[in-house]
mmCIF file of C-alpha atoms in Angstrom:
data_model
loop_
_atom_site.group_PDB
_atom_site.id
_atom_site.type_symbol
_atom_site.label_atom_id
_atom_site.label_comp_id
_atom_site.label_asym_id
_atom_site.label_seq_id
_atom_site.Cartn_x
_atom_site.Cartn_y
_atom_site.Cartn_z
ATOM 1 C CA MET A 1176 49.216 3.563 23.952
ATOM 2 C CA ILE A 1177 47.511 4.591 27.156
ATOM 3 C CA ASN A 1178 46.795 2.369 30.107
ATOM 4 C CA ALA A 1179 43.987 2.107 32.584
ATOM 5 C CA VAL A 1180 45.075 1.055 36.036
ATOM 6 C CA TYR A 1181 42.468 0.159 38.640
ATOM 7 C CA ALA A 1182 43.294 2.006 41.888
ATOM 8 C CA ARG A 1183 41.527 0.114 44.652
ATOM 9 C CA SER A 1184 42.189 2.946 47.114
ATOM 10 C CA LEU A 1185 40.223 5.305 44.844
ATOM 11 C CA GLY A 1186 37.734 2.676 43.640
ATOM 12 C CA LYS A 1187 38.243 3.652 40.008
ATOM 13 C CA TRP A 1188 40.298 3.284 36.843
ATOM 14 C CA ILE A 1189 43.087 5.859 36.351
ATOM 15 C CA TYR A 1190 44.443 7.167 33.006
ATOM 16 C CA LEU A 1191 48.202 6.651 32.652
ATOM 17 C CA ASP A 1192 50.257 7.305 29.522
ATOM 18 C CA PRO A 1193 53.734 5.768 29.967
ATOM 19 C CA THR A 1194 54.968 7.098 26.614
ATOM 20 C CA PHE A 1195 54.454 10.719 27.677
ATOM 21 C CA GLU A 1196 54.676 10.139 31.451
ATOM 22 C CA ALA A 1197 51.249 11.744 31.510
ATOM 23 C CA TYR A 1198 48.092 11.636 33.574
ATOM 24 C CA PHE A 1199 45.153 13.968 34.082
ATOM 25 C CA ARG A 1200 43.403 15.526 37.034
ATOM 26 C CA ASP A 1201 40.274 17.609 37.171
ATOM 27 C CA GLU A 1202 40.159 21.207 38.386
ATOM 28 C CA SER A 1203 39.847 19.929 41.997
ATOM 29 C CA GLY A 1204 42.964 17.766 41.721
ATOM 30 C CA ARG A 1205 41.177 14.384 41.463
ATOM 31 C CA TYR A 1206 42.880 11.784 39.263
ATOM 32 C CA LEU A 1207 40.855 10.989 36.167
ATOM 33 C CA GLY A 1208 40.242 7.732 34.369
ATOM 34 C CA ILE A 1209 40.230 7.304 30.608
ATOM 35 C CA GLN A 1210 36.433 7.441 30.549
ATOM 36 C CA GLU A 1211 36.450 10.736 32.477
ATOM 37 C CA VAL A 1212 39.119 12.260 30.214
ATOM 38 C CA ARG A 1213 37.115 11.175 27.167
ATOM 39 C CA GLU A 1214 33.878 12.640 28.560
ATOM 40 C CA ARG A 1215 35.567 15.909 29.554
ATOM 41 C CA MET A 1216 37.014 16.264 26.056
ATOM 42 C CA ILE A 1217 33.556 15.756 24.566
ATOM 43 C CA ARG A 1218 31.948 18.297 26.913
ATOM 44 C CA GLY A 1219 34.786 20.843 26.821
ATOM 45 C CA LEU A 1220 35.424 20.581 30.577
ATOM 46 C CA PRO A 1221 38.818 21.396 32.147
ATOM 47 C CA LEU A 1222 41.597 18.807 31.995
ATOM 48 C CA VAL A 1223 44.785 19.380 33.993
ATOM 49 C CA LEU A 1224 47.771 17.585 32.432
ATOM 50 C CA ASP A 1225 50.550 16.818 34.904
ATOM 51 C CA ASP A 1226 53.510 19.219 34.800
ATOM 52 C CA GLU A 1227 55.967 16.354 34.231
ATOM 53 C CA ALA A 1228 54.382 15.189 30.949
ATOM 54 C CA ASN A 1229 57.103 14.921 28.307
ATOM 55 C CA TRP A 1230 58.172 13.312 25.045
ATOM 56 C CA ASN A 1231 61.722 11.925 25.301
ATOM 57 C CA GLY A 1232 62.596 14.392 28.039
ATOM 58 C CA GLN A 1233 61.120 17.436 26.267
ATOM 59 C CA PRO A 1234 58.128 19.117 27.974
ATOM 60 C CA GLU A 1235 54.832 18.309 26.276
ATOM 61 C CA ASP A 1236 52.483 21.099 25.196
ATOM 62 C CA ARG A 1237 49.058 20.530 26.796
ATOM 63 C CA GLU A 1238 47.005 21.580 23.757
ATOM 64 C CA GLU A 1239 49.108 19.529 21.348
ATOM 65 C CA TYR A 1240 48.825 16.484 23.606
ATOM 66 C CA LEU A 1241 45.029 16.874 23.859
ATOM 67 C CA ARG A 1242 44.695 17.075 20.063
ATOM 68 C CA TYR A 1243 46.884 14.001 19.673
ATOM 69 C CA MET A 1244 44.944 11.991 22.271
ATOM 70 C CA ALA A 1245 41.472 12.943 20.972
ATOM 71 C CA LYS A 1246 41.808 10.445 18.100
ATOM 72 C CA ASN A 1247 42.946 7.724 20.516
ATOM 73 C CA LEU A 1248 39.909 8.178 22.750
ATOM 74 C CA TYR A 1249 37.262 7.902 20.011
ATOM 75 C CA ARG A 1250 37.217 4.081 20.126
ATOM 76 C CA LEU A 1251 38.807 2.049 22.907
ATOM 77 C CA GLN A 1252 39.761 -1.612 22.930
ATOM 78 C CA CYS A 1253 41.107 -4.042 25.505
ATOM 79 C CA PRO A 1254 41.721 -7.797 25.565
ATOM 80 C CA LEU A 1255 38.937 -9.897 27.071
ATOM 81 C CA GLN A 1256 41.574 -11.621 29.197
ATOM 82 C CA ASN A 1257 44.138 -9.257 30.623
ATOM 83 C CA VAL A 1258 47.081 -11.546 31.338
ATOM 84 C CA PHE A 1259 50.775 -11.403 30.516
ATOM 85 C CA GLY A 1260 51.538 -12.383 26.924
ATOM 86 C CA TYR A 1261 47.883 -12.627 25.855
ATOM 87 C CA GLU A 1262 48.276 -10.967 22.449
ATOM 88 C CA SER A 1263 51.394 -12.956 21.530
ATOM 89 C CA SER A 1264 50.091 -16.313 22.794
ATOM 90 C CA GLU A 1265 48.808 -19.101 20.538
ATOM 91 C CA GLY A 1266 45.103 -19.500 19.892
ATOM 92 C CA ARG A 1267 42.121 -17.287 19.342
ATOM 93 C CA HIS A 1268 42.074 -13.870 20.964
ATOM 94 C CA CYS A 1269 39.028 -11.812 21.808
ATOM 95 C CA PHE A 1270 38.851 -8.090 22.470
ATOM 96 C CA VAL A 1271 36.157 -5.824 23.865
ATOM 97 C CA GLU A 1272 35.735 -2.497 22.100
ATOM 98 C CA LEU A 1273 33.908 0.622 23.260
ATOM 99 C CA ASP A 1274 32.527 2.392 20.211
ATOM 100 C CA PRO A 1275 30.487 5.595 20.068
ATOM 101 C CA ALA A 1276 26.732 4.926 19.796
ATOM 102 C CA GLY A 1277 25.795 4.450 16.155
ATOM 103 C CA TYR A 1278 29.355 3.751 14.993
ATOM 104 C CA GLN A 1279 29.550 1.239 12.134
ATOM 105 C CA PRO A 1280 32.945 -0.444 11.756
ATOM 106 C CA PRO A 1281 34.388 -0.662 8.231
ATOM 107 C CA ARG A 1282 34.421 -4.461 8.567
ATOM 108 C CA GLU A 1283 33.196 -6.958 11.128
ATOM 109 C CA ASP A 1284 35.725 -8.883 13.197
ATOM 110 C CA SER A 1285 34.526 -12.014 15.007
ATOM 111 C CA GLY A 1286 37.316 -11.530 17.560
ATOM 112 C CA VAL A 1287 35.856 -8.223 18.770
ATOM 113 C CA ARG A 1288 32.865 -7.783 21.076
ATOM 114 C CA ARG A 1289 31.494 -4.301 20.468
ATOM 115 C CA LEU A 1290 29.870 -2.203 23.180
ATOM 116 C CA SER A 1291 28.456 1.301 23.123
ATOM 117 C CA ASN A 1292 27.637 1.427 26.849
ATOM 118 C CA PRO A 1293 30.565 2.982 28.755
ATOM 119 C CA ALA A 1294 29.256 1.718 32.122
ATOM 120 C CA THR A 1295 29.562 -1.881 30.932
ATOM 121 C CA PHE A 1296 32.994 -1.326 29.408
ATOM 122 C CA TRP A 1297 34.348 0.379 32.569
ATOM 123 C CA ALA A 1298 32.811 -1.952 35.171
ATOM 124 C CA ALA A 1299 35.178 -2.683 38.066
ATOM 125 C CA PRO A 1300 37.043 -6.013 37.985
ATOM 126 C CA GLY A 1301 34.856 -8.889 39.178
ATOM 127 C CA SER A 1302 31.615 -6.904 38.957
ATOM 128 C CA ARG A 1303 30.430 -8.352 35.628
#
């Protein structure tokens, strides 16, 4: 699981992977968000994985990590309400999913709102 954390000081979402203690920067040293990592993977642009990235204390190989994460960045999903205990709480839950344009899910799920516009999916909190 990766997380997106909104950094107000940078005015953007930042990619953080707590499992691997990993994050990315671009070639200029700027922190990247999930959407930027995804786009750079698609375009073949440089991605700088932090030197401290690891799996259970063992250094993580950059290329292996990129291959592993590519499948996780194809479709992205987040809860419509991002509050503590949302997924384990009683009642109906709704998620927003960013799918590639033209993607057809294997089955429809009424609890998922599908988007193919990254700008809408990544809008800053309170801007929708």
